[in-house]
JSON list of C-alpha atoms in Angstrom, two decimals:
[
{"chain": "Q", "resi": 1284, "resn": "MET", "atom": "CA", "xyz": [0.45, -4.29, 17.39]},
{"chain": "Q", "resi": 1285, "resn": "ILE", "atom": "CA", "xyz": [0.73, -7.61, 15.54]},
{"chain": "Q", "resi": 1286, "resn": "PRO", "atom": "CA", "xyz": [0.19, -7.27, 11.79]},
{"chain": "Q", "resi": 1287, "resn": "ARG", "atom": "CA", "xyz": [-3.05, -8.66, 10.42]},
{"chain": "Q", "resi": 1288, "resn": "ALA", "atom": "CA", "xyz": [-1.34, -11.46, 8.48]},
{"chain": "Q", "resi": 1289, "resn": "LEU", "atom": "CA", "xyz": [0.44, -12.82, 11.54]},
{"chain": "Q", "resi": 1290, "resn": "ARG", "atom": "CA", "xyz": [-2.53, -12.49, 13.91]},
{"chain": "Q", "resi": 1291, "resn": "LYS", "atom": "CA", "xyz": [-4.75, -14.78, 11.90]},
{"chain": "Q", "resi": 1292, "resn": "LEU", "atom": "CA", "xyz": [-2.00, -17.34, 11.29]},
{"chain": "Q", "resi": 1293, "resn": "GLU", "atom": "CA", "xyz": [-0.73, -17.54, 14.85]},
{"chain": "Q", "resi": 1294, "resn": "PHE", "atom": "CA", "xyz": [-2.25, -20.91, 15.82]},
{"chain": "Q", "resi": 1295, "resn": "VAL", "atom": "CA", "xyz": [-2.09, -22.80, 12.53]},
{"chain": "Q", "resi": 1296, "resn": "LYS", "atom": "CA", "xyz": [0.02, -25.97, 12.24]},
{"chain": "Q", "resi": 1297, "resn": "ARG", "atom": "CA", "xyz": [3.54, -25.41, 10.91]},
{"chain": "Q", "resi": 1298, "resn": "GLY", "atom": "CA", "xyz": [3.02, -26.99, 7.44]},
{"chain": "Q", "resi": 1299, "resn": "GLU", "atom": "CA", "xyz": [-0.28, -25.27, 6.94]},
{"chain": "Q", "resi": 1300, "resn": "ARG", "atom": "CA", "xyz": [1.19, -22.03, 8.26]},
{"chain": "Q", "resi": 1301, "resn": "MET", "atom": "CA", "xyz": [3.89, -22.03, 5.56]},
{"chain": "Q", "resi": 1302, "resn": "LYS", "atom": "CA", "xyz": [1.23, -22.49, 2.86]},
{"chain": "Q", "resi": 1303, "resn": "ASP", "atom": "CA", "xyz": [-0.95, -19.79, 4.42]},
{"chain": "Q", "resi": 1304, "resn": "TRP", "atom": "CA", "xyz": [1.99, -17.42, 4.66]},
{"chain": "Q", "resi": 1305, "resn": "SER", "atom": "CA", "xyz": [2.86, -18.02, 1.01]},
{"chain": "Q", "resi": 1306, "resn": "ARG", "atom": "CA", "xyz": [-0.74, -17.36, 0.03]},
{"chain": "Q", "resi": 1307, "resn": "THR", "atom": "CA", "xyz": [-0.87, -14.27, 2.24]},
{"chain": "Q", "resi": 1308, "resn": "GLN", "atom": "CA", "xyz": [2.44, -13.04, 0.82]},
{"chain": "Q", "resi": 1309, "resn": "THR", "atom": "CA", "xyz": [1.02, -13.41, -2.70]},
{"chain": "Q", "resi": 1310, "resn": "GLN", "atom": "CA", "xyz": [-2.14, -11.53, -1.78]},
{"chain": "Q", "resi": 1311, "resn": "LEU", "atom": "CA", "xyz": [-0.12, -8.76, -0.13]},
{"chain": "Q", "resi": 1312, "resn": "THR", "atom": "CA", "xyz": [2.08, -8.47, -3.21]},
{"chain": "Q", "resi": 1313, "resn": "GLU", "atom": "CA", "xyz": [-1.02, -8.06, -5.38]},
{"chain": "Q", "resi": 1314, "resn": "GLN", "atom": "CA", "xyz": [-2.35, -5.39, -3.01]},
{"chain": "Q", "resi": 1315, "resn": "GLU", "atom": "CA", "xyz": [1.05, -3.69, -3.01]},
{"chain": "Q", "resi": 1316, "resn": "LEU", "atom": "CA", "xyz": [1.10, -3.50, -6.81]},
{"chain": "Q", "resi": 1317, "resn": "THR", "atom": "CA", "xyz": [-2.44, -2.11, -6.89]},
{"chain": "Q", "resi": 1318, "resn": "LEU", "atom": "CA", "xyz": [-1.57, 0.56, -4.32]},
{"chain": "Q", "resi": 1319, "resn": "MET", "atom": "CA", "xyz": [1.61, 1.48, -6.18]},
{"chain": "Q", "resi": 1320, "resn": "ARG", "atom": "CA", "xyz": [-0.46, 2.06, -9.34]},
{"chain": "Q", "resi": 1321, "resn": "LYS", "atom": "CA", "xyz": [-2.93, 4.20, -7.38]},
{"chain": "Q", "resi": 1322, "resn": "VAL", "atom": "CA", "xyz": [-0.11, 6.31, -5.93]},
{"chain": "Q", "resi": 1323, "resn": "GLU", "atom": "CA", "xyz": [1.46, 6.68, -9.40]},
{"chain": "Q", "resi": 1324, "resn": "THR", "atom": "CA", "xyz": [-1.93, 7.74, -10.78]},
{"chain": "Q", "resi": 1325, "resn": "CYS", "atom": "CA", "xyz": [-2.26, 10.41, -8.09]},
{"chain": "Q", "resi": 1326, "resn": "GLU", "atom": "CA", "xyz": [1.21, 11.71, -8.92]},
{"chain": "Q", "resi": 1327, "resn": "ALA", "atom": "CA", "xyz": [0.37, 11.84, -12.63]},
{"chain": "Q", "resi": 1328, "resn": "TYR", "atom": "CA", "xyz": [-2.88, 13.70, -11.99]},
{"chain": "Q", "resi": 1329, "resn": "LEU", "atom": "CA", "xyz": [-1.21, 16.14, -9.61]},
{"chain": "Q", "resi": 1330, "resn": "THR", "atom": "CA", "xyz": [1.36, 16.86, -12.31]},
{"chain": "Q", "resi": 1331, "resn": "PHE", "atom": "CA", "xyz": [-1.49, 17.43, -14.75]},
{"chain": "Q", "resi": 1332, "resn": "ILE", "atom": "CA", "xyz": [-3.32, 19.72, -12.31]},
{"chain": "Q", "resi": 1333, "resn": "PHE", "atom": "CA", "xyz": [-0.20, 21.85, -11.83]},
{"chain": "Q", "resi": 1334, "resn": "ALA", "atom": "CA", "xyz": [0.59, 22.03, -15.54]},
{"chain": "Q", "resi": 1335, "resn": "TYR", "atom": "CA", "xyz": [-3.01, 22.82, -16.49]},
{"chain": "Q", "resi": 1336, "resn": "THR", "atom": "CA", "xyz": [-3.22, 25.47, -13.77]},
{"chain": "Q", "resi": 1337, "resn": "GLU", "atom": "CA", "xyz": [-0.07, 27.12, -15.14]},
{"chain": "Q", "resi": 1338, "resn": "GLN", "atom": "CA", "xyz": [-1.77, 27.39, -18.53]},
{"chain": "Q", "resi": 1339, "resn": "GLU", "atom": "CA", "xyz": [-5.44, 27.91, -17.71]},
{"chain": "Q", "resi": 1340, "resn": "GLY", "atom": "CA", "xyz": [-5.67, 28.64, -13.98]},
{"chain": "Q", "resi": 1341, "resn": "HIS", "atom": "CA", "xyz": [-6.91, 32.17, -14.57]},
{"chain": "Q", "resi": 1342, "resn": "ASN", "atom": "CA", "xyz": [-10.11, 30.73, -16.09]},
{"chain": "Q", "resi": 1343, "resn": "TYR", "atom": "CA", "xyz": [-11.06, 28.75, -12.99]},
{"chain": "Q", "resi": 1344, "resn": "HIS", "atom": "CA", "xyz": [-11.88, 29.26, -9.33]},
{"chain": "Q", "resi": 1345, "resn": "LEU", "atom": "CA", "xyz": [-8.65, 29.26, -7.30]},
{"chain": "Q", "resi": 1346, "resn": "VAL", "atom": "CA", "xyz": [-10.16, 27.72, -4.15]},
{"chain": "Q", "resi": 1347, "resn": "ALA", "atom": "CA", "xyz": [-11.81, 24.94, -6.20]},
{"chain": "Q", "resi": 1348, "resn": "ILE", "atom": "CA", "xyz": [-8.46, 24.08, -7.80]},
{"chain": "Q", "resi": 1349, "resn": "GLU", "atom": "CA", "xyz": [-6.84, 23.98, -4.38]},
{"chain": "Q", "resi": 1350, "resn": "GLU", "atom": "CA", "xyz": [-9.60, 21.74, -2.96]},
{"chain": "Q", "resi": 1351, "resn": "ILE", "atom": "CA", "xyz": [-9.24, 19.33, -5.88]},
{"chain": "Q", "resi": 1352, "resn": "MET", "atom": "CA", "xyz": [-5.47, 19.21, -5.35]},
{"chain": "Q", "resi": 1353, "resn": "LYS", "atom": "CA", "xyz": [-5.92, 18.60, -1.61]},
{"chain": "Q", "resi": 1354, "resn": "ALA", "atom": "CA", "xyz": [-8.37, 15.76, -2.28]},
{"chain": "Q", "resi": 1355, "resn": "VAL", "atom": "CA", "xyz": [-5.95, 14.03, -4.63]},
{"chain": "Q", "resi": 1356, "resn": "CYS", "atom": "CA", "xyz": [-3.11, 14.54, -2.12]},
{"chain": "Q", "resi": 1357, "resn": "ALA", "atom": "CA", "xyz": [-5.25, 13.10, 0.69]},
{"chain": "Q", "resi": 1358, "resn": "LEU", "atom": "CA", "xyz": [-5.96, 9.97, -1.36]},
{"chain": "Q", "resi": 1359, "resn": "GLN", "atom": "CA", "xyz": [-2.29, 9.64, -2.22]},
{"chain": "Q", "resi": 1360, "resn": "CYS", "atom": "CA", "xyz": [-1.33, 9.96, 1.44]},
{"chain": "Q", "resi": 1361, "resn": "GLU", "atom": "CA", "xyz": [-3.90, 7.36, 2.50]},
{"chain": "Q", "resi": 1362, "resn": "TRP", "atom": "CA", "xyz": [-2.70, 4.91, -0.15]},
{"chain": "Q", "resi": 1363, "resn": "LEU", "atom": "CA", "xyz": [0.96, 5.51, 0.76]},
{"chain": "Q", "resi": 1364, "resn": "THR", "atom": "CA", "xyz": [0.14, 4.71, 4.38]},
{"chain": "Q", "resi": 1365, "resn": "ASP", "atom": "CA", "xyz": [-1.65, 1.51, 3.30]},
{"chain": "Q", "resi": 1366, "resn": "LEU", "atom": "CA", "xyz": [1.35, 0.65, 1.13]},
{"chain": "Q", "resi": 1367, "resn": "CYS", "atom": "CA", "xyz": [3.70, 1.04, 4.09]},
{"chain": "Q", "resi": 1368, "resn": "HIS", "atom": "CA", "xyz": [1.50, -1.23, 6.23]},
{"chain": "Q", "resi": 1369, "resn": "ILE", "atom": "CA", "xyz": [1.46, -3.91, 3.54]},
{"chain": "Q", "resi": 1370, "resn": "ARG", "atom": "CA", "xyz": [5.24, -3.75, 3.14]},
{"chain": "Q", "resi": 1371, "resn": "LEU", "atom": "CA", "xyz": [5.62, -4.05, 6.91]},
{"chain": "Q", "resi": 1372, "resn": "GLU", "atom": "CA", "xyz": [3.33, -7.10, 6.97]},
{"chain": "Q", "resi": 1373, "resn": "LYS", "atom": "CA", "xyz": [5.37, -8.68, 4.19]},
{"chain": "Q", "resi": 1374, "resn": "ALA", "atom": "CA", "xyz": [8.58, -8.02, 6.13]},
{"chain": "Q", "resi": 1375, "resn": "PHE", "atom": "CA", "xyz": [7.13, -9.66, 9.27]},
{"chain": "Q", "resi": 1376, "resn": "ILE", "atom": "CA", "xyz": [5.98, -12.68, 7.27]},
{"chain": "Q", "resi": 1377, "resn": "THR", "atom": "CA", "xyz": [9.41, -13.06, 5.67]},
{"chain": "Q", "resi": 1378, "resn": "ASN", "atom": "CA", "xyz": [11.03, -12.81, 9.09]},
{"chain": "Q", "resi": 1379, "resn": "ARG", "atom": "CA", "xyz": [8.69, -15.41, 10.57]},
{"chain": "Q", "resi": 1380, "resn": "ARG", "atom": "CA", "xyz": [9.25, -17.79, 7.65]},
{"chain": "Q", "resi": 1381, "resn": "GLN", "atom": "CA", "xyz": [13.01, -17.45, 8.08]},
{"chain": "Q", "resi": 1382, "resn": "GLN", "atom": "CA", "xyz": [12.69, -18.18, 11.80]},
{"chain": "Q", "resi": 1383, "resn": "GLU", "atom": "CA", "xyz": [10.67, -21.31, 11.09]},
{"chain": "Q", "resi": 1384, "resn": "ARG", "atom": "CA", "xyz": [13.31, -22.53, 8.66]},
{"chain": "Q", "resi": 1385, "resn": "GLY", "atom": "CA", "xyz": [16.01, -21.84, 11.22]},
{"chain": "Q", "resi": 1386, "resn": "ILE", "atom": "CA", "xyz": [17.52, -18.97, 9.26]},
{"chain": "Q", "resi": 1387, "resn": "GLU", "atom": "CA", "xyz": [18.24, -15.85, 11.25]},
{"chain": "Q", "resi": 1388, "resn": "GLY", "atom": "CA", "xyz": [18.43, -12.73, 9.16]}
]
């Protein structure tokens, strides 16, 4: 499967393609940073859930705590997958740009 960023840029003129790739790379970097913050937030909240459960878990419904933890983990997993896809797209773009410049890496 061709990454999204390369699919839409496939038939653009070379000069325009370089500009588009730079713009796409910038957008992907912004998305990457946002996803990294989301993943970090999940990790922080999971840590809080575990610590709070150690202290106060006896006051709450065990299955509810587990469901909350699973929901946070599911979000974290989804965002990690998205993060991997973005990093792969960035790697393909970098590779393509190097090929266009005649640099093999």
